[in-house]
Amino acid sequence: MRRPAPFREEFGLANPKGGRPPKHGGEFVFGDSATWGTEQAVTTTDTRLYGKATAQAWDRLHPRLTRRAAGLDHDGPLPIIAGTVIRLVVEKLPSGGVNKPVWLWWSGTGANEADVDRCWQSFLRRFDVEHTFRLFKQTLGWTKPRLRSSEAADRWTWPVIAAYTQLRLARPLARDLRRPWEKPAEPNKLTPSRVRRGFRNLHAKTGSPAGAPKPSRPGPGRPPGSKNRRRATRHAVGRVLATGEAFSQPTHHKVGTKPRRGNGTDTAGRAP
């Protein structure tokens, strides 16, 4: 990480002979406390699992970008993205491991004590987000259908979110139908997966604001014996060669470019 560049007045006083002002300031090394300087904000919070949590924040630090990976195709000078660096130290870990400091970077500047606490507390809640997406995929079938367009994926996501909301709302009403090897859960603290087991018992007794279903018959659909001749859209993977050119499939890999082979004859019809 780098500190902001000095002002022109400061640079002029430090360099009377002049010269080109630097774009980056001094280096901020995580492992060297001598380069940290004075903090922008310091907070101390008592937590249930981690004991005393101390957070230090330094304002307007930025990474020094290079013309690699994401900056490979960037035109013009590389931007300077200033942010806030937060160092979090806890008194203990629930697992009893070594409580090493955690370094976080926030893209905002001018952070106060409330912003610092919100950043590191949101970081500790990242496991909830990961578990939620795993529930969507493994339990609610978010990635089960093989959709061909992003619009269809967006439409399918909405029923998944609605189902997750129903499981959350039904938590105080559902029974704990746990497996023999699972531990009993506390009241009103069932996971969405365990609520889903008893949701079928609630769904039969729950009313619906919708009207009575109208009788209908299935459509004709595709004629029996016919195949789906609508080919799926193939999207480019965005592969770029070392020369900077876009990757294209070789000609001999495309359909219809290979010569036909006869029985014991070459392409001209002559026998070998």
PDB file of N, CA and C in Angstrom, residues 48-98:
ATOM      1  N   ARG A  48     -18.679 -11.181  22.281  1.00  0.00           N
ATOM      2  CA  ARG A  48     -18.979 -12.402  23.023  1.00  0.00           C
ATOM      3  C   ARG A  48     -18.034 -13.539  22.655  1.00  0.00           C
ATOM      4  N   LEU A  49     -17.686 -13.654  21.399  1.00  0.00           N
ATOM      5  CA  LEU A  49     -16.865 -14.772  20.946  1.00  0.00           C
ATOM      6  C   LEU A  49     -15.379 -14.457  20.914  1.00  0.00           C
ATOM      7  N   TYR A  50     -15.037 -13.214  20.623  1.00  0.00           N
ATOM      8  CA  TYR A  50     -13.637 -12.863  20.406  1.00  0.00           C
ATOM      9  C   TYR A  50     -13.037 -12.021  21.523  1.00  0.00           C
ATOM     10  N   GLY A  51     -13.778 -11.754  22.572  1.00  0.00           N
ATOM     11  CA  GLY A  51     -13.256 -10.921  23.643  1.00  0.00           C
ATOM     12  C   GLY A  51     -13.153  -9.468  23.205  1.00  0.00           C
ATOM     13  N   LYS A  52     -12.084  -8.816  23.589  1.00  0.00           N
ATOM     14  CA  LYS A  52     -11.885  -7.408  23.228  1.00  0.00           C
ATOM     15  C   LYS A  52     -11.332  -7.328  21.807  1.00  0.00           C
ATOM     16  N   ALA A  53     -12.015  -6.565  20.948  1.00  0.00           N
ATOM     17  CA  ALA A  53     -11.608  -6.377  19.557  1.00  0.00           C
ATOM     18  C   ALA A  53     -11.162  -4.937  19.369  1.00  0.00           C
ATOM     19  N   THR A  54      -9.935  -4.757  18.906  1.00  0.00           N
ATOM     20  CA  THR A  54      -9.354  -3.434  18.692  1.00  0.00           C
ATOM     21  C   THR A  54      -9.129  -3.238  17.203  1.00  0.00           C
ATOM     22  N   ALA A  55      -9.642  -2.131  16.674  1.00  0.00           N
ATOM     23  CA  ALA A  55      -9.521  -1.819  15.247  1.00  0.00           C
ATOM     24  C   ALA A  55      -8.805  -0.489  15.085  1.00  0.00           C
ATOM     25  N   GLN A  56      -7.803  -0.470  14.219  1.00  0.00           N
ATOM     26  CA  GLN A  56      -7.071   0.746  13.871  1.00  0.00           C
ATOM     27  C   GLN A  56      -7.284   1.028  12.395  1.00  0.00           C
ATOM     28  N   ALA A  57      -7.439   2.297  12.041  1.00  0.00           N
ATOM     29  CA  ALA A  57      -7.730   2.683  10.661  1.00  0.00           C
ATOM     30  C   ALA A  57      -6.776   3.780  10.224  1.00  0.00           C
ATOM     31  N   TRP A  58      -6.263   3.633   8.996  1.00  0.00           N
ATOM     32  CA  TRP A  58      -5.422   4.643   8.365  1.00  0.00           C
ATOM     33  C   TRP A  58      -6.120   5.101   7.097  1.00  0.00           C
ATOM     34  N   ASP A  59      -6.204   6.412   6.917  1.00  0.00           N
ATOM     35  CA  ASP A  59      -7.009   6.994   5.844  1.00  0.00           C
ATOM     36  C   ASP A  59      -6.156   7.268   4.612  1.00  0.00           C
ATOM     37  N   ARG A  60      -6.832   7.227   3.436  1.00  0.00           N
ATOM     38  CA  ARG A  60      -6.284   7.621   2.138  1.00  0.00           C
ATOM     39  C   ARG A  60      -5.020   6.839   1.768  1.00  0.00           C
ATOM     40  N   LEU A  61      -5.081   5.537   1.921  1.00  0.00           N
ATOM     41  CA  LEU A  61      -4.030   4.657   1.403  1.00  0.00           C
ATOM     42  C   LEU A  61      -4.535   3.995   0.123  1.00  0.00           C
ATOM     43  N   HIS A  62      -3.639   3.724  -0.794  1.00  0.00           N
ATOM     44  CA  HIS A  62      -4.046   3.164  -2.084  1.00  0.00           C
ATOM     45  C   HIS A  62      -3.034   2.121  -2.541  1.00  0.00           C
ATOM     46  N   PRO A  63      -3.491   1.107  -3.265  1.00  0.00           N
ATOM     47  CA  PRO A  63      -2.549   0.146  -3.853  1.00  0.00           C
ATOM     48  C   PRO A  63      -1.925   0.717  -5.119  1.00  0.00           C
ATOM     49  N   ARG A  64      -0.700   0.349  -5.357  1.00  0.00           N
ATOM     50  CA  ARG A  64      -0.010   0.798  -6.568  1.00  0.00           C
ATOM     51  C   ARG A  64      -0.335  -0.176  -7.696  1.00  0.00           C
ATOM     52  N   LEU A  65      -1.181   0.266  -8.603  1.00  0.00           N
ATOM     53  CA  LEU A  65      -1.644  -0.594  -9.679  1.00  0.00           C
ATOM     54  C   LEU A  65      -0.562  -0.786 -10.732  1.00  0.00           C
ATOM     55  N   THR A  66      -0.618  -1.916 -11.405  1.00  0.00           N
ATOM     56  CA  THR A  66       0.308  -2.248 -12.485  1.00  0.00           C
ATOM     57  C   THR A  66      -0.493  -2.625 -13.721  1.00  0.00           C
ATOM     58  N   ARG A  67       0.167  -2.614 -14.855  1.00  0.00           N
ATOM     59  CA  ARG A  67      -0.494  -2.959 -16.115  1.00  0.00           C
ATOM     60  C   ARG A  67      -0.470  -4.465 -16.330  1.00  0.00           C
ATOM     61  N   ARG A  68      -1.075  -5.160 -15.409  1.00  0.00           N
ATOM     62  CA  ARG A  68      -1.230  -6.597 -15.496  1.00  0.00           C
ATOM     63  C   ARG A  68      -2.682  -6.941 -15.186  1.00  0.00           C
ATOM     64  N   ALA A  69      -3.093  -8.100 -15.617  1.00  0.00           N
ATOM     65  CA  ALA A  69      -4.436  -8.600 -15.318  1.00  0.00           C
ATOM     66  C   ALA A  69      -5.485  -7.558 -15.724  1.00  0.00           C
ATOM     67  N   ALA A  70      -6.176  -6.960 -14.744  1.00  0.00           N
ATOM     68  CA  ALA A  70      -7.262  -6.031 -15.053  1.00  0.00           C
ATOM     69  C   ALA A  70      -6.767  -4.749 -15.701  1.00  0.00           C
ATOM     70  N   GLY A  71      -5.539  -4.319 -15.408  1.00  0.00           N
ATOM     71  CA  GLY A  71      -5.015  -3.094 -15.992  1.00  0.00           C
ATOM     72  C   GLY A  71      -4.297  -3.282 -17.298  1.00  0.00           C
ATOM     73  N   LEU A  72      -4.425  -4.465 -17.918  1.00  0.00           N
ATOM     74  CA  LEU A  72      -3.699  -4.735 -19.153  1.00  0.00           C
ATOM     75  C   LEU A  72      -4.224  -3.893 -20.304  1.00  0.00           C
ATOM     76  N   ASP A  73      -5.537  -3.741 -20.407  1.00  0.00           N
ATOM     77  CA  ASP A  73      -6.147  -2.999 -21.516  1.00  0.00           C
ATOM     78  C   ASP A  73      -6.555  -1.585 -21.122  1.00  0.00           C
ATOM     79  N   HIS A  74      -6.075  -1.090 -20.010  1.00  0.00           N
ATOM     80  CA  HIS A  74      -6.462   0.259 -19.578  1.00  0.00           C
ATOM     81  C   HIS A  74      -5.706   1.303 -20.389  1.00  0.00           C
ATOM     82  N   ASP A  75      -6.451   2.257 -20.924  1.00  0.00           N
ATOM     83  CA  ASP A  75      -5.854   3.345 -21.696  1.00  0.00           C
ATOM     84  C   ASP A  75      -5.560   4.526 -20.784  1.00  0.00           C
ATOM     85  N   GLY A  76      -4.418   5.147 -20.990  1.00  0.00           N
ATOM     86  CA  GLY A  76      -4.048   6.300 -20.197  1.00  0.00           C
ATOM     87  C   GLY A  76      -3.383   5.911 -18.896  1.00  0.00           C
ATOM     88  N   PRO A  77      -3.105   6.889 -18.062  1.00  0.00           N
ATOM     89  CA  PRO A  77      -2.455   6.591 -16.775  1.00  0.00           C
ATOM     90  C   PRO A  77      -3.373   5.798 -15.857  1.00  0.00           C
ATOM     91  N   LEU A  78      -2.779   4.943 -15.062  1.00  0.00           N
ATOM     92  CA  LEU A  78      -3.556   4.126 -14.135  1.00  0.00           C
ATOM     93  C   LEU A  78      -4.136   4.992 -13.023  1.00  0.00           C
ATOM     94  N   PRO A  79      -5.362   4.748 -12.606  1.00  0.00           N
ATOM     95  CA  PRO A  79      -5.977   5.583 -11.569  1.00  0.00           C
ATOM     96  C   PRO A  79      -5.407   5.281 -10.190  1.00  0.00           C
ATOM     97  N   ILE A  80      -5.618   6.216  -9.298  1.00  0.00           N
ATOM     98  CA  ILE A  80      -5.244   6.059  -7.894  1.00  0.00           C
ATOM     99  C   ILE A  80      -6.535   5.924  -7.092  1.00  0.00           C
ATOM    100  N   ILE A  81      -6.761   4.753  -6.533  1.00  0.00           N
ATOM    101  CA  ILE A  81      -7.989   4.452  -5.795  1.00  0.00           C
ATOM    102  C   ILE A  81      -7.661   4.497  -4.307  1.00  0.00           C
ATOM    103  N   ALA A  82      -8.001   5.602  -3.685  1.00  0.00           N
ATOM    104  CA  ALA A  82      -7.705   5.776  -2.264  1.00  0.00           C
ATOM    105  C   ALA A  82      -8.772   5.105  -1.424  1.00  0.00           C
ATOM    106  N   GLY A  83      -8.361   4.615  -0.273  1.00  0.00           N
ATOM    107  CA  GLY A  83      -9.287   3.948   0.630  1.00  0.00           C
ATOM    108  C   GLY A  83      -8.778   3.982   2.054  1.00  0.00           C
ATOM    109  N   THR A  84      -9.367   3.143   2.884  1.00  0.00           N
ATOM    110  CA  THR A  84      -9.036   3.067   4.305  1.00  0.00           C
ATOM    111  C   THR A  84      -8.546   1.663   4.621  1.00  0.00           C
ATOM    112  N   VAL A  85      -7.409   1.574   5.283  1.00  0.00           N
ATOM    113  CA  VAL A  85      -6.843   0.298   5.721  1.00  0.00           C
ATOM    114  C   VAL A  85      -7.176   0.112   7.198  1.00  0.00           C
ATOM    115  N   ILE A  86      -7.713  -1.050   7.542  1.00  0.00           N
ATOM    116  CA  ILE A  86      -8.144  -1.352   8.910  1.00  0.00           C
ATOM    117  C   ILE A  86      -7.368  -2.561   9.409  1.00  0.00           C
ATOM    118  N   ARG A  87      -6.835  -2.442  10.601  1.00  0.00           N
ATOM    119  CA  ARG A  87      -6.127  -3.551  11.257  1.00  0.00           C
ATOM    120  C   ARG A  87      -6.956  -3.992  12.458  1.00  0.00           C
ATOM    121  N   LEU A  88      -7.393  -5.242  12.441  1.00  0.00           N
ATOM    122  CA  LEU A  88      -8.259  -5.790  13.484  1.00  0.00           C
ATOM    123  C   LEU A  88      -7.490  -6.819  14.297  1.00  0.00           C
ATOM    124  N   VAL A  89      -7.501  -6.652  15.613  1.00  0.00           N
ATOM    125  CA  VAL A  89      -6.852  -7.576  16.543  1.00  0.00           C
ATOM    126  C   VAL A  89      -7.882  -7.971  17.591  1.00  0.00           C
ATOM    127  N   VAL A  90      -8.062  -9.275  17.791  1.00  0.00           N
ATOM    128  CA  VAL A  90      -9.007  -9.781  18.786  1.00  0.00           C
ATOM    129  C   VAL A  90      -8.231 -10.433  19.924  1.00  0.00           C
ATOM    130  N   GLU A  91      -8.894 -10.517  21.051  1.00  0.00           N
ATOM    131  CA  GLU A  91      -8.244 -11.073  22.241  1.00  0.00           C
ATOM    132  C   GLU A  91      -8.105 -12.587  22.172  1.00  0.00           C
ATOM    133  N   LYS A  92      -9.080 -13.270  21.577  1.00  0.00           N
ATOM    134  CA  LYS A  92      -9.056 -14.729  21.502  1.00  0.00           C
ATOM    135  C   LYS A  92      -9.887 -15.172  20.315  1.00  0.00           C
ATOM    136  N   LEU A  93      -9.738 -16.452  19.957  1.00  0.00           N
ATOM    137  CA  LEU A  93     -10.526 -17.069  18.905  1.00  0.00           C
ATOM    138  C   LEU A  93     -11.384 -18.179  19.495  1.00  0.00           C
ATOM    139  N   PRO A  94     -12.595 -18.394  18.980  1.00  0.00           N
ATOM    140  CA  PRO A  94     -13.429 -19.472  19.527  1.00  0.00           C
ATOM    141  C   PRO A  94     -12.787 -20.847  19.407  1.00  0.00           C
ATOM    142  N   SER A  95     -11.960 -21.055  18.379  1.00  0.00           N
ATOM    143  CA  SER A  95     -11.314 -22.353  18.190  1.00  0.00           C
ATOM    144  C   SER A  95     -10.071 -22.527  19.041  1.00  0.00           C
ATOM    145  N   GLY A  96      -9.614 -21.453  19.693  1.00  0.00           N
ATOM    146  CA  GLY A  96      -8.397 -21.534  20.482  1.00  0.00           C
ATOM    147  C   GLY A  96      -7.127 -21.372  19.684  1.00  0.00           C
ATOM    148  N   GLY A  97      -7.212 -20.979  18.424  1.00  0.00           N
ATOM    149  CA  GLY A  97      -6.030 -20.796  17.594  1.00  0.00           C
ATOM    150  C   GLY A  97      -5.308 -19.499  17.894  1.00  0.00           C
ATOM    151  N   VAL A  98      -4.281 -19.246  17.090  1.00  0.00           N
ATOM    152  CA  VAL A  98      -3.470 -18.037  17.259  1.00  0.00           C
ATOM    153  C   VAL A  98      -4.245 -16.850  16.690  1.00  0.00           C
TER     154      VAL A  98
END
